[in-house]
């Protein structure tokens, strides 16, 4: 059986690694890896391939940045001939980025079977580009691999037949489980005893000057209680340069997977608008304050350490003071977040 994986953006890489690894041990599977080039900076892409042990892509579509329509269309246009030439039996798409939906659309039009890894997540907020990508991809997919029970529930409500849905657990946690020991061995120079680790990149938070200023102001307040380490996504760095007060907040370049994992595992608190980091902090038991009003990952709130603080500075202040007083929310690890999700996907694809 020929399986083609297609990835494009940073959060895809830690999801594809465990699936490729698990399929590698199945003799009759031939794997191809396509990188769309949605993320192209070395520190957003290459370094992750190296640390996660992902083979070099067989094809790089080198689409680069653009508006949503342009980027999505470019991925579709460049992926179609690859799909026609390689003729895979199944294409696996990952997560909720523009590369995910673009590839799923091309496959659906050409009648090629698609599997969606990390299916069924819903924020119920259609102003998020990722929510549109999730909805469309799940409608088109033939196999839907969900990380948690809420995913199955959302898909069933949208009319997806139960026999297409496989609850396999969280592939992103597979990578974390595999690489946490190596991350802990990383030398981290000058890491403060306690610190807040911040990431911020959602368009809803960084694209509007007034909103971004408000968030940066709250982070400046945080920095009076705790040193703030803020590895900045290229998009955020550009916006801060455009609008922000940036001299008091020390911005770092994007970190590698191992560096970031090591920092997360040692952080006093993580403040973020990322999806994946809500999951990783839940696994690690580190308090996470999420700068969003909703989450497509509700188990991180119901079971994990995640608290949604939105953009309310008072709420952020209140939750931070709880953390500093040693009263942070305690959590547990959700079922099937155990490092074996990739194996379960491989079993669905290959076991009779
Ligand atoms: C994308 C995903 C988002 C994910 C995030 C992780 C979509 C719709 N969004 O958002 O879900 O959480 O990746 O990082 O797919 N840029 C660079 N170098 C790069 C990549 C991007 O400078 O290697 C800059 C460009 O100016 C680009 C901007 O970042 O215009 C945004 O990149 P894009 O891929 O469009 O979306 P992300 O914000 O990265």
Coordinates of C-alpha atoms and ligand atoms in Angstrom, one line a residue:
X1 CA 0.0 0.0 0.0
X2 CA 1.3 3.5 -0.9
X3 CA 0.7 6.1 1.7
X4 CA 1.4 9.8 1.0
X5 CA 1.8 12.2 4.0
X6 CA 1.4 15.9 3.3
X7 CA 2.5 18.6 5.8
X8 CA 3.3 22.2 5.6
X9 CA 3.4 24.2 8.9
X10 CA 5.3 23.8 12.1
X11 CA 2.5 22.1 14.2
X12 CA 2.2 19.4 11.5
X13 CA 5.7 18.1 11.9
X14 CA 5.3 16.7 15.4
X15 CA 2.1 15.0 14.3
X16 CA 3.5 13.3 11.1
X17 CA 6.7 11.9 12.9
X18 CA 5.0 9.2 15.0
X19 CA 2.7 8.1 12.2
X20 CA 5.6 7.7 9.8
X21 CA 7.6 5.9 12.4
X22 CA 4.8 3.5 13.2
X23 CA 4.2 2.7 9.5
X24 CA 7.9 2.2 8.9
X25 CA 7.8 -1.1 10.7
X26 CA 5.0 -2.4 8.4
X27 CA 6.8 -4.0 5.5
X28 CA 4.2 -3.7 2.8
X29 CA 3.8 0.1 3.3
X30 CA 5.6 2.5 1.0
X31 CA 5.6 6.1 2.3
X32 CA 6.0 9.4 0.5
X33 CA 6.4 12.7 2.3
X34 CA 5.3 16.0 0.7
X35 CA 6.1 19.4 2.3
X36 CA 4.0 22.2 0.9
X37 CA 6.5 24.8 2.1
X38 CA 3.8 26.8 3.9
X39 CA 6.5 27.3 6.6
X40 CA 9.9 27.8 5.1
X41 CA 12.2 29.5 7.6
X42 CA 14.8 27.1 8.8
X43 CA 13.7 27.7 12.4
X44 CA 10.0 27.0 11.6
X45 CA 10.7 23.9 9.6
X46 CA 14.1 22.3 9.0
X47 CA 15.1 22.1 12.6
X48 CA 11.9 20.2 13.4
X49 CA 12.6 17.6 10.7
X50 CA 16.1 17.0 12.2
X51 CA 15.0 16.7 15.8
X52 CA 11.9 14.6 15.2
X53 CA 13.7 12.3 12.9
X54 CA 11.4 12.9 9.9
X55 CA 13.0 11.9 6.6
X56 CA 13.7 14.7 4.1
X57 CA 10.6 15.4 2.1
X58 CA 10.4 13.5 -1.3
X59 CA 8.7 16.6 -2.7
X60 CA 8.7 20.3 -1.6
X61 CA 6.0 22.4 -3.2
X62 CA 7.7 25.6 -2.0
X63 CA 4.5 27.6 -1.9
X64 CA 5.6 30.1 0.8
X65 CA 3.3 32.8 2.3
X66 CA 0.3 34.5 0.9
X67 CA -3.3 35.4 1.5
X68 CA -5.5 32.5 2.5
X69 CA -6.9 32.1 -1.0
X70 CA -3.6 32.5 -2.7
X71 CA -1.7 30.1 -0.4
X72 CA -4.5 27.4 -0.5
X73 CA -4.9 27.7 -4.2
X74 CA -1.1 27.5 -4.8
X75 CA -0.9 24.3 -2.6
X76 CA -3.7 22.8 -4.6
X77 CA -2.2 23.7 -8.0
X78 CA 1.2 22.3 -7.1
X79 CA 0.0 19.2 -5.3
X80 CA -2.4 18.0 -8.0
X81 CA 0.4 16.8 -10.5
X82 CA 2.3 15.2 -7.6
X83 CA -0.8 13.2 -6.7
X84 CA -1.4 12.2 -10.2
X85 CA 2.2 11.1 -10.7
X86 CA 2.6 9.2 -7.4
X87 CA -0.8 7.5 -7.3
X88 CA -1.0 6.8 -3.6
X89 CA -3.7 4.5 -2.2
X90 CA -4.2 6.9 0.8
X91 CA -3.2 10.5 1.6
X92 CA -2.8 11.4 5.3
X93 CA -3.4 15.1 6.2
X94 CA -2.6 16.6 9.6
X95 CA -4.2 19.2 11.9
X96 CA -6.0 22.3 10.7
X97 CA -3.6 24.4 8.6
X98 CA -4.2 25.7 5.1
X99 CA -2.0 22.8 3.8
X100 CA -4.4 20.3 5.4
X101 CA -7.6 21.5 3.7
X102 CA -5.9 22.2 0.4
X103 CA -4.5 18.7 0.1
X104 CA -7.8 17.2 1.2
X105 CA -9.7 19.1 -1.5
X106 CA -7.3 17.9 -4.2
X107 CA -7.6 14.3 -3.1
X108 CA -11.4 14.5 -2.9
X109 CA -11.7 15.8 -6.5
X110 CA -9.4 13.1 -7.8
X111 CA -11.1 10.3 -5.9
X112 CA -8.0 9.5 -3.7
X113 CA -8.8 8.3 -0.2
X114 CA -7.9 10.8 2.6
X115 CA -7.2 10.2 6.3
X116 CA -7.4 13.2 8.6
X117 CA -5.1 12.9 11.7
X118 CA -6.5 15.1 14.5
X119 CA -10.1 15.1 13.2
X120 CA -13.2 16.3 15.0
X121 CA -11.8 19.3 16.9
X122 CA -14.1 22.3 17.0
X123 CA -13.8 25.7 18.5
X124 CA -17.3 26.6 17.1
X125 CA -15.7 29.9 16.1
X126 CA -15.8 30.4 12.3
X127 CA -13.8 33.5 12.4
X128 CA -10.7 31.3 12.9
X129 CA -9.2 30.2 9.7
X130 CA -8.4 26.8 11.3
X131 CA -12.0 26.1 12.1
X132 CA -13.0 26.4 8.4
X133 CA -10.1 24.1 7.6
X134 CA -11.3 21.6 10.2
X135 CA -14.9 21.6 9.0
X136 CA -14.1 21.2 5.4
X137 CA -11.3 18.6 5.8
X138 CA -13.5 16.4 8.0
X139 CA -16.4 16.5 5.5
X140 CA -14.0 15.3 2.8
X141 CA -12.0 12.7 4.7
X142 CA -12.6 8.9 4.4
X143 CA -10.9 8.0 7.7
X144 CA -11.1 10.4 10.7
X145 CA -8.6 9.8 13.5
X146 CA -9.7 11.7 16.6
X147 CA -7.6 12.5 19.7
X148 CA -10.4 12.5 22.3
X149 CA -14.1 11.7 22.8
X150 CA -15.3 15.2 22.0
X151 CA -13.9 14.8 18.5
X152 CA -16.1 11.7 17.9
X153 CA -19.1 13.5 19.3
X154 CA -18.6 16.6 17.0
X155 CA -18.2 14.4 13.9
X156 CA -21.3 12.3 14.6
X157 CA -23.3 15.5 15.1
X158 CA -22.1 16.7 11.7
X159 CA -23.4 13.4 10.1
X160 CA -20.1 11.6 9.7
X161 CA -20.8 7.8 9.9
X162 CA -19.4 6.1 12.9
X163 CA -17.5 3.5 10.8
X164 CA -15.2 6.3 9.4
X165 CA -14.2 7.5 12.9
X166 CA -11.3 6.0 14.9
X167 CA -10.4 7.4 18.3
X168 CA -6.7 6.8 18.4
X169 CA -5.5 9.4 20.9
X170 CA -3.1 12.3 20.5
X171 CA -0.2 12.0 18.0
X172 CA 1.3 15.2 19.2
X173 CA 1.7 13.7 22.6
X174 CA 3.5 10.7 21.0
X175 CA 6.3 13.0 19.9
X176 CA 6.4 14.7 23.3
X177 CA 6.6 11.3 25.1
X178 CA 9.4 10.1 22.7
X179 CA 11.5 13.3 23.0
X180 CA 10.9 14.6 26.6
X181 CA 14.0 12.7 27.9
X182 CA 16.2 14.3 25.2
X183 CA 14.6 17.7 25.8
X184 CA 15.4 17.4 29.5
X185 CA 19.0 16.7 28.7
X186 CA 19.3 19.9 26.6
X187 CA 21.6 22.5 28.1
X188 CA 19.6 25.6 28.9
X189 CA 21.8 28.4 29.7
X190 CA 20.6 31.2 32.0
X191 CA 17.1 29.8 32.4
X192 CA 15.6 31.7 35.4
X193 CA 14.4 29.6 38.4
X194 CA 10.8 30.6 37.7
X195 CA 9.5 32.2 34.6
X196 CA 6.4 32.7 32.3
X197 CA 6.8 31.2 28.8
X198 CA 4.7 33.1 26.3
X199 CA 3.7 32.4 22.7
X200 CA 1.3 34.4 20.6
X201 CA 0.5 34.2 16.9
X202 CA -3.3 33.9 16.2
X203 CA -4.5 36.5 13.7
X204 CA -7.3 37.4 16.1
X205 CA -4.7 38.4 18.7
X206 CA -1.8 39.9 16.7
X207 CA -3.3 41.4 13.5
X208 CA -5.3 44.2 15.2
X209 CA -3.0 46.9 16.6
X210 CA -5.2 47.8 19.6
X211 CA -5.7 44.2 20.6
X212 CA -2.0 43.4 20.3
X213 CA -1.1 46.5 22.4
X214 CA -3.6 45.4 25.1
X215 CA -2.1 41.9 25.3
X216 CA 1.5 43.3 25.3
X217 CA 0.5 45.6 28.1
X218 CA -0.8 42.7 30.2
X219 CA 2.4 40.8 29.5
X220 CA 4.4 43.8 30.7
X221 CA 2.4 43.5 33.9
X222 CA 3.2 39.8 34.2
X223 CA 6.9 40.7 33.8
X224 CA 6.8 42.6 37.0
X225 CA 6.1 39.3 38.9
X226 CA 8.0 36.8 36.7
X227 CA 10.6 37.0 33.9
X228 CA 8.8 36.6 30.6
X229 CA 10.4 34.4 27.9
X230 CA 8.7 35.0 24.6
X231 CA 9.8 33.1 21.5
X232 CA 8.0 35.0 18.8
X233 CA 6.5 33.5 15.6
X234 CA 7.6 35.5 12.6
X235 CA 4.1 36.8 12.1
X236 CA 4.0 38.2 15.7
X237 CA 7.5 39.7 15.4
X238 CA 6.5 41.6 12.4
X239 CA 3.3 42.9 14.0
X240 CA 5.1 43.9 17.2
X241 CA 7.6 45.8 15.2
X242 CA 4.6 47.6 13.4
X243 CA 2.6 48.5 16.5
X244 CA 3.9 47.4 19.8
X245 CA 5.8 48.7 22.8
X246 CA 8.6 46.1 22.5
X247 CA 11.6 47.4 24.4
X248 CA 10.7 45.9 27.9
X249 CA 9.6 42.5 26.5
X250 CA 12.5 40.4 25.5
X251 CA 11.6 38.6 22.3
X252 CA 13.4 35.4 21.4
X253 CA 13.6 33.8 17.9
X254 CA 11.4 30.7 17.4
X255 CA 12.9 27.8 19.3
X256 CA 13.6 24.3 18.2
X257 CA 11.2 21.5 19.3
X258 CA 13.6 20.2 22.0
X259 CA 14.4 23.7 23.3
X260 CA 10.8 24.6 23.5
X261 CA 9.8 21.3 25.2
X262 CA 12.5 21.7 27.8
X263 CA 11.4 25.3 28.5
X264 CA 7.7 24.2 28.8
X265 CA 8.5 21.5 31.2
X266 CA 10.4 23.9 33.5
X267 CA 8.0 26.9 33.2
X268 CA 6.1 28.2 36.2
X269 CA 3.2 29.1 33.8
X270 CA 2.7 29.1 30.1
X271 CA 0.6 31.9 28.5
X272 CA -0.4 31.2 24.9
X273 CA -2.9 31.3 22.1
X274 CA -1.6 28.1 20.5
X275 CA -3.7 24.9 20.2
X276 CA -0.9 22.4 20.6
X277 CA 0.6 24.0 23.6
X278 CA -2.6 23.7 25.5
X279 CA -2.3 20.0 25.0
X280 CA 1.4 19.8 25.8
X281 CA 1.1 21.7 29.1
X282 CA -1.8 19.5 30.1
X283 CA 0.3 16.4 29.5
X284 CA 3.2 18.0 31.4
X285 CA 1.0 19.3 34.3
X286 CA 2.2 22.8 33.8
X287 CA -0.4 25.6 34.3
X288 CA -1.6 27.1 31.0
X289 CA -3.4 30.4 30.6
X290 CA -4.9 30.6 27.1
X291 CA -5.4 34.0 25.6
X292 CA -8.6 32.9 23.8
X293 CA -12.3 32.8 24.6
X294 CA -12.8 29.3 23.2
X295 CA -10.8 26.2 22.5
X296 CA -11.1 23.3 20.1
X297 CA -9.4 21.2 22.7
X298 CA -11.9 21.2 25.6
X299 CA -10.4 18.2 27.4
X300 CA -7.4 20.5 28.3
X301 CA -9.9 22.5 30.3
X302 CA -12.2 19.8 31.6
X303 CA -9.3 17.4 32.5
X304 CA -6.1 19.3 32.1
X305 CA -4.3 22.4 33.4
X306 CA -5.7 24.9 30.9
X307 CA -7.7 28.0 31.8
X308 CA -9.2 30.2 29.2
X309 CA -8.5 33.9 30.1
X310 CA -9.5 35.4 26.8
X311 CA -8.2 38.9 26.4
X312 CA -9.3 40.0 29.9
X313 CA -6.4 41.5 31.8
X314 CA -8.2 41.1 35.1
X315 CA -8.7 37.4 34.5
X316 CA -5.1 37.0 33.5
X317 CA -4.0 38.8 36.6
X318 CA -6.3 36.7 38.8
X319 CA -5.2 33.4 37.3
X320 CA -1.5 34.4 37.5
X321 CA -1.8 35.3 41.1
X322 CA -3.3 31.8 41.8
X323 CA -0.4 30.2 40.1
X324 CA 2.1 32.3 42.1
X325 CA 0.3 31.5 45.3
X326 CA 0.7 27.8 44.5
X327 CA -3.0 27.3 43.8
X328 CA -2.8 26.6 40.1
X329 CA -5.4 24.3 38.6
X330 CA -4.4 20.7 38.9
X331 CA -5.1 18.4 36.0
X332 CA -4.9 14.8 34.7
X333 CA -3.8 13.4 31.4
X334 CA -6.7 12.6 29.1
X335 CA -7.3 9.0 28.0
X336 CA -5.2 7.7 25.1
X337 CA -2.6 10.5 25.4
X338 CA 0.0 7.8 26.0
X339 CA 2.5 7.9 23.2
X340 CA 0.8 5.1 21.2
X341 CA -1.5 7.1 18.9
X342 CA 0.7 6.6 15.8
X343 CA 0.8 2.9 16.4
X344 CA -3.0 2.8 16.6
X345 CA -3.3 4.7 13.3
X346 CA -0.9 2.2 11.7
X347 CA -3.0 -0.6 13.1
X348 CA -6.2 0.8 11.6
X349 CA -4.4 1.1 8.2
X350 CA -2.7 -2.2 8.1
X351 CA -4.5 -4.7 10.4
X352 CA -7.0 -6.9 8.6
Ligands
LIG1 C1 -0.2 28.7 10.6 C2 -1.5 28.0 10.8 C3 -1.9 28.0 12.3 C4 -0.7 27.4 13.1 C5 0.5 28.2 12.8 C6 1.7 27.6 13.6 C7 -3.1 28.3 8.9 C8 -4.4 28.9 8.5 N1 -2.6 28.7 10.1 O1 -0.3 30.0 10.9 O2 -3.0 27.2 12.5 O3 -1.0 27.5 14.5 O4 0.8 28.0 11.4 O5 2.8 28.4 13.3 O6 -2.6 27.5 8.2 N2 6.2 33.4 8.0 C9 7.5 33.5 7.9 N3 8.3 32.4 7.8 C10 7.7 31.1 7.8 C11 6.3 31.0 7.9 C12 5.5 32.2 8.0 O7 8.1 34.6 8.0 O8 8.4 30.1 7.7 C13 5.3 34.6 8.2 C14 4.9 35.2 6.9 O9 4.9 36.5 6.9 C15 3.5 34.7 6.8 C16 3.0 34.7 8.2 O10 4.2 34.3 8.9 O11 2.7 35.6 6.0 C17 1.9 33.8 8.5 O12 2.3 32.4 8.0 P1 1.1 31.4 7.6 O13 1.6 30.1 7.2 O14 0.2 32.1 6.6 O15 0.2 31.3 8.9 P2 0.7 31.1 10.4 O16 0.3 32.4 11.1 O17 2.1 30.6 10.5

